[in-house]
Amino acid sequence: MRGGLWQLGQSMTRRLAQADKKTVARRYFSAEAELKKTVLYDFHVANGGKMVPFAGWGMPIQYKDSIMDSTLNCRQNGSLFDVSHMCGLSLKGKDCIPFLEKLVIADVAGLAPGAGTLTVFTNEKGGAIDDSVITKVKDNHIYLVVNAGCRDKDLAHIEEHMKAFKAKGGDVSWHIHDERSLLALQGPLAAPTLQHLTKEDLSKFYFGEFRMLDINGVHCFLTRTGYTGEDGFEISVPSENALDLAKAILEKSEGKIRLTGLGARDSLRLEAGLCLYGNDMEQHVTPVEAGLTWAIGKRRRAEGGFLGAEVILKQLESGPPVRRVGFFSSGPPPRSHSEIQDDKGKGIGEVTSGGFSPCLKKNIAMGYVKSGSHKAGTKVKIVIRGKAYDGVVTKMPFVPTKYYKPS
């Protein structure tokens, strides 16, 4: 299911228009009884959400509007996503930072209290177990969110290393926030809308920062971040208050912010040049190859001390064998696993995510090519259903990001 969300949404829309709806429902929703549901599930259905299985959850792929319209509305006004399938957790204890630094590439100790960053959990070979946004709440408290599809393996990985760390006298414990839901509010109207619901001055709250504060009268964790390239927030709210908060956000926006599904979320993150784990990052791909060198803290480059550091530091020194790059292309939109060739027809890599950009009105894609073929302007061929189409390597993001940073 991963990476094909935009395509799945388009396919479902066509099928629902052409076929008997009960037949289609059986085809796509046959496992519905086994799927986990967020507390907003009935709210999604009542608002026209087309629910599909995703990482073990029933999630909305789109609503009554098209994925194209939803994507454009996020960039022009705003979107509210239910991302409660993702896993929030806290690490606590006086040694929680040195513990986490054994598992991730970030300089966690160097973060200011209330500051966060994107990071990568690595394995012994330097490959990515998952990417995660982590926040140093204070010196003895880390808050992080991991991907839904990686939850089980991530938690097992953390727990295994935590047991060994504690056996040597380390002071660290964890709490998995299954009692909370997670909403992502994205787009130019995100901040002015949310400001109606909190007394905190959001104009002094910048990209990557974290606060605990009251929103709509409820104690929430608020991070100024997102997965669209737009300004926005991720709001961790007690699950019993999530529906009221979602309704309040939509009401305060006077209908301009819309409920938005996973299909538009996928096209938005692709336009922003952001990785989808399971497509653009996997266990055999290092952060250097994935273009996330910037996420490796300066101190960590000097000291290492995280899993796979030897491999990663060597790649920093001598360069990686492959690199993640962006593409524009002609012909049909590229899809995951489409072969990338040089201008002589020799295979040099593979597309990992691709589609038609609703904002740019052209094909965009990302994928991995051999080092040396990664520079912007390099002409390539992308093979789709046996036919090679012209493409060109381009810088990412495809659509400029609008993160709220100090001027």
XYZ file of N, CA, C and O in Angstrom, residues 38-44 47 60 63 78-84 181-186 190 193-194 197 215-218 220 235-260:
232
model
N -9.014 4.686 14.365
C -8.749 5.852 15.203
C -10.074 6.334 15.793
O -11.159 5.948 15.324
N -10.001 7.216 16.774
C -11.241 7.704 17.401
C -12.053 8.578 16.445
O -13.232 8.836 16.704
N -11.441 8.996 15.345
C -12.150 9.822 14.363
C -12.729 9.001 13.207
O -13.248 9.576 12.245
N -12.669 7.686 13.292
C -13.094 6.839 12.174
C -14.516 7.166 11.726
O -14.769 7.408 10.533
N -15.467 7.187 12.664
C -16.865 7.458 12.302
C -17.033 8.871 11.753
O -17.879 9.109 10.878
N -16.239 9.805 12.250
C -16.261 11.186 11.777
C -15.803 11.245 10.321
O -16.382 11.965 9.503
N -14.768 10.471 9.991
C -14.307 10.409 8.600
C -15.421 9.881 7.695
O -15.708 10.467 6.642
N -18.189 12.224 7.014
C -17.799 13.335 6.154
C -17.372 12.882 4.756
O -16.708 13.630 4.039
N -8.688 7.202 5.984
C -9.289 7.837 4.803
C -8.240 8.124 3.730
O -7.224 8.772 3.994
N -11.696 12.285 0.597
C -13.075 12.580 0.995
C -13.891 12.841 -0.273
O -13.622 12.237 -1.315
N -5.630 25.176 3.690
C -5.125 24.299 4.743
C -5.804 22.951 4.752
O -6.864 22.755 4.146
N -5.187 22.022 5.450
C -5.684 20.651 5.566
C -5.585 20.186 7.008
O -4.667 20.564 7.737
N -6.536 19.336 7.388
C -6.478 18.656 8.685
C -6.422 17.161 8.421
O -7.324 16.596 7.797
N -5.338 16.544 8.866
C -5.131 15.109 8.699
C -5.254 14.405 10.045
O -4.737 14.895 11.058
N -5.895 13.261 10.047
C -5.860 12.359 11.204
C -4.656 11.439 11.009
O -4.628 10.621 10.091
N -3.639 11.605 11.847
C -2.449 10.742 11.753
C -2.269 9.950 13.051
O -1.160 9.647 13.477
N -3.412 9.604 13.658
C -3.386 8.890 14.938
C -2.883 7.463 14.816
O -2.653 6.797 15.833
N -4.292 10.893 20.639
C -4.461 10.895 19.184
C -3.576 11.988 18.603
O -3.136 12.886 19.318
N -3.332 11.903 17.291
C -2.432 12.851 16.644
C -3.122 13.453 15.413
O -3.583 12.726 14.534
N -3.201 14.785 15.399
C -3.764 15.519 14.275
C -2.665 16.354 13.634
O -1.833 16.931 14.342
N -2.666 16.435 12.305
C -1.714 17.288 11.602
C -2.496 18.396 10.907
O -3.360 18.121 10.069
N -2.206 19.634 11.285
C -2.853 20.813 10.723
C -1.824 21.528 9.861
O -0.784 21.965 10.365
N -2.072 21.622 8.550
C -1.064 22.088 7.605
C -1.633 23.155 6.670
O -2.814 23.110 6.313
N -3.134 27.404 8.875
C -2.958 26.574 10.076
C -2.746 27.428 11.320
O -3.446 27.272 12.329
N -5.714 29.876 12.290
C -6.856 29.102 12.786
C -6.586 28.567 14.187
O -7.429 28.682 15.089
N -5.400 27.985 14.378
C -5.074 27.423 15.690
C -4.977 28.514 16.753
O -5.278 28.276 17.925
N -7.714 29.049 19.147
C -8.004 27.987 20.114
C -6.992 27.903 21.251
O -7.060 27.007 22.082
N -4.973 23.695 24.211
C -5.622 24.003 22.943
C -7.077 23.571 23.065
O -7.344 22.417 23.438
N -7.985 24.490 22.783
C -9.422 24.198 22.923
C -9.741 23.714 24.337
O -10.616 22.863 24.536
N -8.981 24.233 25.322
C -9.214 23.907 26.724
C -8.652 22.584 27.180
O -8.948 22.116 28.282
N -7.792 21.954 26.350
C -7.259 20.626 26.661
C -5.730 20.650 26.576
O -5.161 21.304 25.700
N -2.309 19.703 25.453
C -1.816 19.066 24.229
C -0.305 19.187 24.129
O 0.312 20.037 24.760
N -0.456 17.923 16.450
C -1.084 18.131 17.748
C -1.388 16.784 18.373
O -2.208 16.021 17.852
N -0.724 16.472 19.477
C -1.025 15.263 20.247
C -2.044 15.645 21.313
O -1.776 16.492 22.162
N -3.211 15.033 21.253
C -4.347 15.409 22.106
C -4.899 14.149 22.768
O -4.896 13.073 22.159
N -5.354 14.226 24.048
C -6.002 13.050 24.640
C -7.123 12.560 23.728
O -7.911 13.366 23.202
N -7.191 11.254 23.514
C -8.108 10.709 22.512
C -9.561 11.095 22.757
O -10.322 11.304 21.800
N -9.946 11.241 24.027
C -11.339 11.588 24.315
C -11.674 13.020 23.882
O -12.854 13.389 23.791
N -10.671 13.823 23.597
C -10.889 15.216 23.187
C -10.582 15.458 21.707
O -10.720 16.587 21.219
N -10.167 14.406 20.992
C -9.708 14.579 19.602
C -10.829 15.020 18.673
O -10.632 15.894 17.811
N -12.021 14.438 18.815
C -13.124 14.781 17.922
C -13.532 16.243 18.105
O -13.729 16.971 17.122
N -13.646 16.680 19.363
C -14.018 18.080 19.620
C -12.977 19.041 19.044
O -13.331 20.086 18.497
N -11.699 18.678 19.148
C -10.646 19.538 18.623
C -10.708 19.598 17.096
O -10.594 20.682 16.502
N -10.905 18.448 16.464
C -11.005 18.427 15.001
C -12.162 19.299 14.522
O -12.022 20.102 13.587
N -13.306 19.171 15.173
C -14.473 19.983 14.804
C -14.200 21.468 15.016
O -14.585 22.306 14.191
N -13.535 21.812 16.124
C -13.250 23.219 16.433
C -12.320 23.835 15.387
O -12.514 24.982 14.960
N -11.305 23.073 14.968
C -10.372 23.577 13.947
C -11.109 23.854 12.640
O -10.956 24.915 12.022
N -11.934 22.897 12.207
C -12.674 23.068 10.956
C -13.640 24.247 11.044
O -13.778 25.039 10.093
N -14.289 24.400 12.188
C -15.249 25.496 12.380
C -14.550 26.860 12.373
O -15.003 27.806 11.719
N -13.426 26.955 13.078
C -12.712 28.235 13.170
C -12.133 28.661 11.825
O -11.879 29.839 11.588
N -11.899 27.699 10.940
C -11.360 28.044 9.616
C -12.453 28.500 8.651
O -12.150 28.862 7.507
N -13.710 28.456 9.096
C -14.863 28.857 8.282
C -14.930 28.066 6.975
O -15.245 28.593 5.911
N -14.582 26.779 7.096
C -14.713 25.882 5.954
C -13.550 25.878 4.991
O -13.554 25.113 4.022
N -12.546 26.714 5.239
C -11.416 26.777 4.304
C -10.414 25.654 4.524
O -9.796 25.177 3.572
N -10.235 25.251 5.776
C -9.418 24.064 6.056
C -10.323 22.844 5.940
O -11.411 22.802 6.518
N -9.861 21.858 5.182
C -10.678 20.669 4.932
C -10.025 19.425 5.517
O -8.803 19.317 5.556
N -10.876 18.465 5.904
C -10.366 17.129 6.185
C -9.688 16.599 4.927
O -10.224 16.738 3.828
N -8.521 16.019 5.095
C -7.726 15.578 3.947
C -7.181 14.183 4.212
O -6.794 13.864 5.338
